[in-house]
Structures are given as structure tokens and as C-alpha cells.
Short mmCIF file of C-alpha atoms in Angstrom, two decimals:
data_model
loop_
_atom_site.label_atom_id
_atom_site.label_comp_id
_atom_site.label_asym_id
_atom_site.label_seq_id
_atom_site.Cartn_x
_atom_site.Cartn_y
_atom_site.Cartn_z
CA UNK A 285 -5.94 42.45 -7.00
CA UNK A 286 -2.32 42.07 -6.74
CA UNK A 287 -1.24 43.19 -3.03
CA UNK A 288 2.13 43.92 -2.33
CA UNK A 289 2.63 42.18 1.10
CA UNK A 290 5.97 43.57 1.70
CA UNK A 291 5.10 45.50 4.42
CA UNK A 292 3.04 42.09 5.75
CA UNK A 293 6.45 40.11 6.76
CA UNK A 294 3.98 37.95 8.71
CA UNK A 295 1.90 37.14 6.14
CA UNK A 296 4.89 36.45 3.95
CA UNK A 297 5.58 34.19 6.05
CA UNK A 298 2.64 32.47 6.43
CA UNK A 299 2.63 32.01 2.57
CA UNK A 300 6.07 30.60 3.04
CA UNK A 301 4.91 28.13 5.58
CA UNK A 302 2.15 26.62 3.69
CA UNK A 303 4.43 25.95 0.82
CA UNK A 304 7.25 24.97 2.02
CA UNK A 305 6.14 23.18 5.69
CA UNK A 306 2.22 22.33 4.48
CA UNK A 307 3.60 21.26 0.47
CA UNK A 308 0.42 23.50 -0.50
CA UNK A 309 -0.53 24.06 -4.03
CA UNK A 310 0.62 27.01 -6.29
CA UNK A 311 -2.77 27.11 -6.58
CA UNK A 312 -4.00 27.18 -3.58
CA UNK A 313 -0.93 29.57 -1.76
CA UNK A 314 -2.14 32.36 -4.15
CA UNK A 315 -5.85 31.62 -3.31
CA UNK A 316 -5.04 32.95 -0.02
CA UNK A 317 -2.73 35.87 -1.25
CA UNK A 318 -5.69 36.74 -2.60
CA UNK A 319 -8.19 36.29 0.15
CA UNK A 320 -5.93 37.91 2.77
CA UNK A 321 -5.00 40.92 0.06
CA UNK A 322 -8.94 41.54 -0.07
CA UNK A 323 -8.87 41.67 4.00
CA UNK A 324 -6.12 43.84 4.17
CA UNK A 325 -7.84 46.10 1.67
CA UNK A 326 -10.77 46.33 3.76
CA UNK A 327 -8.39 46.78 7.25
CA UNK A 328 -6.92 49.87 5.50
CA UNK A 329 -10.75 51.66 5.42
CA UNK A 330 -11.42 50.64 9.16
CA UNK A 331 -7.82 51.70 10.21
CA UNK A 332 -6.68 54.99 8.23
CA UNK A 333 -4.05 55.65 10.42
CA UNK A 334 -2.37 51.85 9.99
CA UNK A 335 -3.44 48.69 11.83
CA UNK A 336 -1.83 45.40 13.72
CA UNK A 337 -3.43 41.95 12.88
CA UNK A 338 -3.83 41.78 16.93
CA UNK A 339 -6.10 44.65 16.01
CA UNK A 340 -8.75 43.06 14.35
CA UNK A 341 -12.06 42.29 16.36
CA UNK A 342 -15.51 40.80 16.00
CA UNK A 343 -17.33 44.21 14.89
CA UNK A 344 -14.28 44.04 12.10
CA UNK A 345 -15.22 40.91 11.15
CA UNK A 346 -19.12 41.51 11.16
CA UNK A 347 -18.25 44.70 9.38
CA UNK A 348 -16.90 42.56 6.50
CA UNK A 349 -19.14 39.99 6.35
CA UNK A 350 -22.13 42.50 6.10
CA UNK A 351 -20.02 44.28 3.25
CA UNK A 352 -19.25 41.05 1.40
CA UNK A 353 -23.39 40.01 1.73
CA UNK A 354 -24.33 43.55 0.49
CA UNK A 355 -22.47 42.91 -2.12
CA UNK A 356 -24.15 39.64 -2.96
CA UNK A 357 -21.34 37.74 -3.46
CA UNK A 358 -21.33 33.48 -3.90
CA UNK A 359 -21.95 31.78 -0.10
CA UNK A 360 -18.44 29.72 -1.39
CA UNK A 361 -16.73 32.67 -2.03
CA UNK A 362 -17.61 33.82 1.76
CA UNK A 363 -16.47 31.02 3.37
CA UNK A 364 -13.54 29.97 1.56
CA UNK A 365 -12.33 33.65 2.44
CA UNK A 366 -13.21 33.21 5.94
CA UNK A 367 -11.56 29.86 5.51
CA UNK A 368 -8.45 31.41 4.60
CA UNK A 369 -8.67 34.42 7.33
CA UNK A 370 -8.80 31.73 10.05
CA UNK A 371 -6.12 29.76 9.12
CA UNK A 372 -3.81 32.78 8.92
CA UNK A 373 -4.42 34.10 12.56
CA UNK A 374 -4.44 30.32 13.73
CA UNK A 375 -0.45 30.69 12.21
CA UNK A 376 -0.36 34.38 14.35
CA UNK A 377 -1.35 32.64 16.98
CA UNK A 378 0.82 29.31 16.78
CA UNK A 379 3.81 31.96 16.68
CA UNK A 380 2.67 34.27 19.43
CA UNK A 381 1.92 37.38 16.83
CA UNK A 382 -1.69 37.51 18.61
CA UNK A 383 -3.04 36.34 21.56
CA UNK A 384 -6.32 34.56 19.88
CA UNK A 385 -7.93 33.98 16.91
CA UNK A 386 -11.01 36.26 16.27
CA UNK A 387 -12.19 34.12 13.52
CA UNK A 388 -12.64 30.68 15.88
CA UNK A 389 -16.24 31.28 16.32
CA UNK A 390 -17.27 32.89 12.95
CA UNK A 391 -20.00 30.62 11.16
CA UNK A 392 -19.12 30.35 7.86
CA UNK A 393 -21.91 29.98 5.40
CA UNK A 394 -24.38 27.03 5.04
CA UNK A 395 -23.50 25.94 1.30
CA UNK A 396 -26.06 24.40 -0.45
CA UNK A 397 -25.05 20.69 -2.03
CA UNK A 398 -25.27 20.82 -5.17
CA UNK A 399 -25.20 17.03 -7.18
CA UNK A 400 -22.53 16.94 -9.68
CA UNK A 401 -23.08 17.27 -13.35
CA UNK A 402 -22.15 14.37 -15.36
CA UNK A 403 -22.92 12.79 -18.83
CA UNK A 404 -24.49 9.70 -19.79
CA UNK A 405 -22.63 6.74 -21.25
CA UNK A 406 -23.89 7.64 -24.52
CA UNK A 407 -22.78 11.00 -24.13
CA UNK A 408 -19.67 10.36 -23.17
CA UNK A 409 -19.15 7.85 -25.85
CA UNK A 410 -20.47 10.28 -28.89
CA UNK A 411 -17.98 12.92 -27.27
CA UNK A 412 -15.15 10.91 -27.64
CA UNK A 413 -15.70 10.16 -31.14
CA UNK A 414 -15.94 13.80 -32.32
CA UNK A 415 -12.17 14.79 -32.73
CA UNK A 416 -10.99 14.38 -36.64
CA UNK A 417 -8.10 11.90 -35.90
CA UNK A 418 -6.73 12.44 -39.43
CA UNK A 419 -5.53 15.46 -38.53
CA UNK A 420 -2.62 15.88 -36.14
CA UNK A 421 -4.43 18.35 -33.54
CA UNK A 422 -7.68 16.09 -34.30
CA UNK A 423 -5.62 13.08 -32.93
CA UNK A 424 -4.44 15.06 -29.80
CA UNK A 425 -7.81 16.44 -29.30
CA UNK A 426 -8.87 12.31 -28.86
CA UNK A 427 -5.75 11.61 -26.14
CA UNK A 428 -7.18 15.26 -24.38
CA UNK A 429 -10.28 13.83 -23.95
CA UNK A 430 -9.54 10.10 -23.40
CA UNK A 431 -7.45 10.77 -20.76
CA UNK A 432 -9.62 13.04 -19.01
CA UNK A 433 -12.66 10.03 -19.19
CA UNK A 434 -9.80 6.97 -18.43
CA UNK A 435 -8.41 8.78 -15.71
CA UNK A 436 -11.15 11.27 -13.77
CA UNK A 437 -8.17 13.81 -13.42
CA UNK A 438 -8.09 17.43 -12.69
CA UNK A 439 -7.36 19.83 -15.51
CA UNK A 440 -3.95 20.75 -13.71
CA UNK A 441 -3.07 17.00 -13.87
CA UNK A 442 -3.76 16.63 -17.29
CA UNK A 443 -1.58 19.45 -18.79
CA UNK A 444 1.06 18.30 -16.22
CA UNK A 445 1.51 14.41 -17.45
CA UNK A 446 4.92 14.03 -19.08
CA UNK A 447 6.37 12.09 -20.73
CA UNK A 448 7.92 10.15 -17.83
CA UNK A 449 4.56 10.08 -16.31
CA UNK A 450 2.66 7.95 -18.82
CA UNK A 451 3.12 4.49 -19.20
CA UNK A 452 1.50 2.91 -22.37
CA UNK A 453 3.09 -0.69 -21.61
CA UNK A 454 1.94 -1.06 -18.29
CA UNK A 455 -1.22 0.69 -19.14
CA UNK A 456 -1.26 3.50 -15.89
CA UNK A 457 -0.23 7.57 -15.74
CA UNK A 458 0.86 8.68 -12.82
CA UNK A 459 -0.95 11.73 -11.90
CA UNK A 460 0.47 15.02 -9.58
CA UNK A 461 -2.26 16.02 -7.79
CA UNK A 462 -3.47 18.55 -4.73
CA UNK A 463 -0.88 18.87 -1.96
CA UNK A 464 1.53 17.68 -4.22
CA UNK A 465 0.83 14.12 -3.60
CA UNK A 466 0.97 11.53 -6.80
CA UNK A 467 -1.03 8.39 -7.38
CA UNK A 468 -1.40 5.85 -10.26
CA UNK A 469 -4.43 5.53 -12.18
CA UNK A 470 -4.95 2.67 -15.25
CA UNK A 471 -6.25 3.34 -18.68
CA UNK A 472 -8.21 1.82 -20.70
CA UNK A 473 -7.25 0.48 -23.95
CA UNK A 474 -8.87 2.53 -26.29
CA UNK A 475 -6.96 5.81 -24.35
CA UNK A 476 -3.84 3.44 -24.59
CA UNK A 477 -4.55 3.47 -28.32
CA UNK A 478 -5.16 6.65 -28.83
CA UNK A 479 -2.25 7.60 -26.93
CA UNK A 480 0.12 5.31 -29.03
CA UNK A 481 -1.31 6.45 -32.42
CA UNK A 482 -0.27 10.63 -30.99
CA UNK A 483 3.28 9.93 -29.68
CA UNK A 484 4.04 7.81 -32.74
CA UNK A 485 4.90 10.86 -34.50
CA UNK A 486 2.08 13.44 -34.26
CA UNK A 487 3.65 14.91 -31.23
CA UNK A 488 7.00 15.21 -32.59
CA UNK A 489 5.33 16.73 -36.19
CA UNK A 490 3.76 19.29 -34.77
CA UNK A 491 6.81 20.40 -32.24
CA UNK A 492 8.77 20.18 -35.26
CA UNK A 493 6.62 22.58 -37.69
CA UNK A 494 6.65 25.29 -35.50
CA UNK A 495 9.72 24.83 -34.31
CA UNK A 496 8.50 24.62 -30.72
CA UNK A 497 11.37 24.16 -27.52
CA UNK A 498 12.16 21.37 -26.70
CA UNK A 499 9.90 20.14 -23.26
CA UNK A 500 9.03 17.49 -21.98
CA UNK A 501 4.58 18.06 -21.75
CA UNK A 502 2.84 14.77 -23.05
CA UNK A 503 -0.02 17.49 -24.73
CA UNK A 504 0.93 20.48 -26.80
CA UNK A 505 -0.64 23.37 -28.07
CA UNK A 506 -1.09 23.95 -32.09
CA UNK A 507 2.51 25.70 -32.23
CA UNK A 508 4.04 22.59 -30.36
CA UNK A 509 4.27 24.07 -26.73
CA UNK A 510 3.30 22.67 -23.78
CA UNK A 511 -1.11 22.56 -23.46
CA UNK A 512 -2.35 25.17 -20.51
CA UNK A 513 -5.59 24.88 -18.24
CA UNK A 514 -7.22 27.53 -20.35
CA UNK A 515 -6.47 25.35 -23.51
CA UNK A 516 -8.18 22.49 -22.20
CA UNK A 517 -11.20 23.74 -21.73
CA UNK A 518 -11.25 25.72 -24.96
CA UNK A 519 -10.68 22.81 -26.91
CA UNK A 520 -13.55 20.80 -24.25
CA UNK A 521 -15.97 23.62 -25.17
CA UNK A 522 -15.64 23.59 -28.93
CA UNK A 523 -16.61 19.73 -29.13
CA UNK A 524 -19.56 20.28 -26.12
CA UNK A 525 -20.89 22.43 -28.78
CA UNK A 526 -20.74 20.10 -31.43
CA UNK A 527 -22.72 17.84 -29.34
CA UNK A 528 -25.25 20.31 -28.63
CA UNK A 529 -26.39 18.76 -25.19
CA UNK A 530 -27.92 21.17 -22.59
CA UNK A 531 -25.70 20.55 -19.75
CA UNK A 532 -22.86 22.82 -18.32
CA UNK A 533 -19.77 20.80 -19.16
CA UNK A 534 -16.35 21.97 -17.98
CA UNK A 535 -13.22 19.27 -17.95
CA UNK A 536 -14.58 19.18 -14.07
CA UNK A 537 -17.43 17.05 -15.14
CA UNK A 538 -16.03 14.49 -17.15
CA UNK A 539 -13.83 14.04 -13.69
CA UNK A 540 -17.69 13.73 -12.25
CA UNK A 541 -18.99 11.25 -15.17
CA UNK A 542 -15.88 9.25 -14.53
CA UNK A 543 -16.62 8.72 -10.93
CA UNK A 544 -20.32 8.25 -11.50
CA UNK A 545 -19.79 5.57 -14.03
CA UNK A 546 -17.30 3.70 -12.43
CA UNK A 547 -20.04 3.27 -8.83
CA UNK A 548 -22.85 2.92 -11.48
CA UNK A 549 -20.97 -0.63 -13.24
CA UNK A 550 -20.43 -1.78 -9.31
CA UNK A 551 -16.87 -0.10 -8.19
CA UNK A 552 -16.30 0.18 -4.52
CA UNK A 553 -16.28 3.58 -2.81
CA UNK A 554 -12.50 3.35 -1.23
CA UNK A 555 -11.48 2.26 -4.92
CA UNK A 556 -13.08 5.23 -6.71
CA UNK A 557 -11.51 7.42 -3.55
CA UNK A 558 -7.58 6.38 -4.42
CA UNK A 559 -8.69 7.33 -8.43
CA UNK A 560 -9.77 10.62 -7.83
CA UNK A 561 -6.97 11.14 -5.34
CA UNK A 562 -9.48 12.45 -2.61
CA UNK A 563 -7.90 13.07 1.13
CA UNK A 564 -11.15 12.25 2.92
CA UNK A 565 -13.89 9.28 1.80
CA UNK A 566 -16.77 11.98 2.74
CA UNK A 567 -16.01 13.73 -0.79
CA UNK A 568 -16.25 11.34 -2.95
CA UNK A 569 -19.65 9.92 -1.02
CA UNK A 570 -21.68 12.81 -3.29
CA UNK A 571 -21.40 10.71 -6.32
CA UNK A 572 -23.49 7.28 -4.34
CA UNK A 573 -26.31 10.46 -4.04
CA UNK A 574 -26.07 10.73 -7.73
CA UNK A 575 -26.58 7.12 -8.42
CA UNK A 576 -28.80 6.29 -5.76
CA UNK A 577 -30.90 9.47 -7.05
CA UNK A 578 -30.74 7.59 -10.63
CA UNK A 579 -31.43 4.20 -9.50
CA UNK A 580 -34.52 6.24 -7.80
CA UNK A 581 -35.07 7.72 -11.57
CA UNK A 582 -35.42 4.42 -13.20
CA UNK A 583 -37.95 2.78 -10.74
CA UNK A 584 -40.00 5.54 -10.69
CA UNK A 585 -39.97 5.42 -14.69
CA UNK A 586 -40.51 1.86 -14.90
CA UNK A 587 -41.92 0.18 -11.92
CA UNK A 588 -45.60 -0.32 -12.29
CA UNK A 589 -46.61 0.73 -9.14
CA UNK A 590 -44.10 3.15 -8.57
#
């Protein structure tokens, strides 16, 4: 749903303010467009003759809640929209546009904590070594999914490294993440490799076939332009396939096998944190559940008296 929020200056603005004064995500900003167009939609059936945002009460709120649970939707998709719903009127009510916030007290939610998927070092490995490197879109296949094991990044990192961005030499990227902050991450040398072997030339051929503008993208699509998010995990699914493992693998979970790993062969938690670029430590903490729950695995497996 695409709402026109034109007649919502104050929500306008509070889109405004999170990207400009909070340096919020693209992403993110139109997450709660979205949210806030879905409220709005609802507002309209409660209020037929037109409603203020100072309108809105708790048998609103209940009333959409109850809707949105009738409707069975995802516990996550409940509470980030609640999520987003109290963070607007908290704005209405930093800038006097309503007196208090009737979403303060809401309970989002319990979500249930799901471990992360990840593969095994033997997956990972025989993934790796499925692209056709004699072929140009083989060999760029190989850097796709390098990069995403060497570096744990998000699929919106990954299709925004540049040129400028990646550092063969000194061996690091530099990676854009949420909240537009950067960090460096290191790479291995078999990524640096790979890496080398694509922007020797295979880059440029391509670009130059199809007579693709001229940009700047490290990864490109087969007609030379620059990779998108939806490429990525095309190109993921078609060698999860060859694999044929029975695990739900989306770019997100080689981001999850990269953490894993890295705590499994003795890295420290803060150190895994800065890689992954996550704001808060309790995040990243899931993945010492995952390998304490495999270190559980193995002596259970193998200890005699287990």
C-alpha cells in the first residue's frame, strides 16, 4: 500500500526527522510509511467523518490489535507495527501535536527466539566451490559468495561495496551499514583472491559487452549493471540448490554461519560485535546459544555417560 501522506504534514514530518535528524535507513523510513499508512487506513473506518492523531484512544488501539490477530498475522509483524505507531506519537508528543502517547502502555507481543540457521564448515566450504570460475559470471558468482562468508555482511552492504570501498592490498572492505554508520571488516585470502582474479578484467568484460554505464558497484549483474538485493539471493538460491541441503538458506544465514564460526574457533564476543556492526552486545549474544547448544550436541553424542 502506497499512502499518499500529503494530507499527514505531521507525519511527513516525522519521516523527515528520522532521516534527516535520526540518519535512519531508506529502509527502515519506508518501513514506517508503511506501518503508519496501514494505521491510517484503519483510522479512516473508525472515523468516517475525518480524524486527529490526538483522536486516537485505547479502544482504537485494542480495536486494531484484535483486527490484526483475527487476521493471524506474524507476532513480528505486530509489534514492529506497534513499534513504529509509538515512536510516531512519542514525535506528536515531543512537538506538542498531542498531549500523550496512547501507545506507552501497549504490550507488544512476546516473540518467540528463534536460534539462527547456519551451515557447517563443510557446508560452507562445498558452497563456495560451486561457482564455474571459468566463466566470467561463474567468477563473480565466487567474489558474491566469498564476500558474504569473509565479511558476515548484510545483503544491502554487499551490493553497496564500491570500488573505493574494497581494499585488496590491505586486505579489509569497508562496509555501509544500518543507521548509516560504516565499519571495516578483513578478508581472508582466498576472498582476496577471488576478488583479484574478478577485477582483473572480468568486471570490465562484462560492462563492456553489454555496453553497461559506467558506475562505480564492485558486483554487476549479467548485462554489466550494478547487482540488486533481489539478485543476490537469486544467484544464493540457485547454488543452495545445487547443494541440495535441507536448510532454509537466505544471504541472512551465511551472515549467521559467519558469526557462529568465528565464536566456534575461539573469537571474543565484543570482536564478533564490531564485525557484524551490531549497536547493542545483547544481539549478537544469540549466536554463544547456538554454540553452547552445539558444544551440548557433541557431548551428548560422544560422552560415554552422557
Amino acid at each position: 500500500m502506497k499512502e499518499d501522506f500529503s494530507v499527514y504534514p505531521d507525519v511527513q514530518k516525522f519521516l523527515q526527522y528520522l532521516e534527516v535528524e535520526k540518519n535512519t535507513s531508506v529502509l527502515t523510513v519506508t518501513n514506517y510509511a508503511a506501518d503508519i499508512a496501514v494505521f491510517t487506513e484503519f483510522l479512516k473506518t473508525r472515523y468516517p467523518q475525518g480524524f486527529g492523531w490526538q483522536d486516537v484512544n485505547t479502544l482504537d488501539i485494542r480495536a486494531y490489535l484484535a483486527g490484526m490477530n483475527a487476521k493471524n498475522y506474524a507476532r513480528t509483524t505486530i509489534a514492529r507495527r506497534i513499534s513504529a505507531l509509538r515512536s510516531f506519537y512519542k514525535y506528536l508528543q515531543r512537538e506538542n501535536r498531542v498531549k500523550q502517547n496512547p501507545f506507552v502502555k501497549v504490550r507488544t507481543p512476546k516473540l518467540e527466539k528463534h536460534l539462527p540457521v547456519f551451515l557447517e564448515e563443510f557446508e560452507i566450504n562445498e558452497l563456495l566451490e560451486l561457482p564455474d570460475t571459468s566463466e566470467p559470471l561463474g567468477l563473480r558468482d565466487q567474489v558474491l559468495l566469498e564476500l558474504l562468508y569473509a565479511t558476515g555482511c548484510r545483503v544491502s552492504e554487499l551490493v553497496g561495496l564500491t570500488l573505493e570501498t574494497i581494499d585488496l592490498g590491505n586486505m579489509f572492505v569497508l562496509l555501509h551499514g544500518k543507521g548509516n554508520k560504516d565499519r571495516i571488516v578483513p578478508i581472508g585470502h582466498s576472498c582476496k583472491n577471488a576478488c583479484e582474479k574478478y577485477l582483473s578484467g572480468v568486471r570490465r568484460g562484462i560492462m563492456e559487452r553489454y555496453h553497461a554505464a559506467p558506475h562505480e558497484r564492485l558486483l554487476v549483474n549479467r548485462l554489466g549493471g550494478p547487482l540488486t538485493d533481489r539478485s543476490v539471493r537469486r544467484i544464493l538460491d540457485k547454488y543452495i540448490k545445487k547443494l541440495a541441503i535441507r536448510k532454509n538458506v537466505s544471504p541472512h544465514t551465511i551472515r549467521h554461519t559467519f558469526a557462529t564460526h568465528l565464536l566456534d574457533h575461539g573469537a571474543d564476543l565484543r570482536a564478533v560485535q564490531e564485525l557484524l556492526g551490531h549497536a547493542n552486545l545483547s544481539t549478537t549474544q544469540i549466536y554463544t546459544h547456538v554454540t553452547t547448544e552445539r558444544i551440548t550436541s557433541v557431548y551428548q553424542k560422544n560422552f560415554p555417560r552422557a
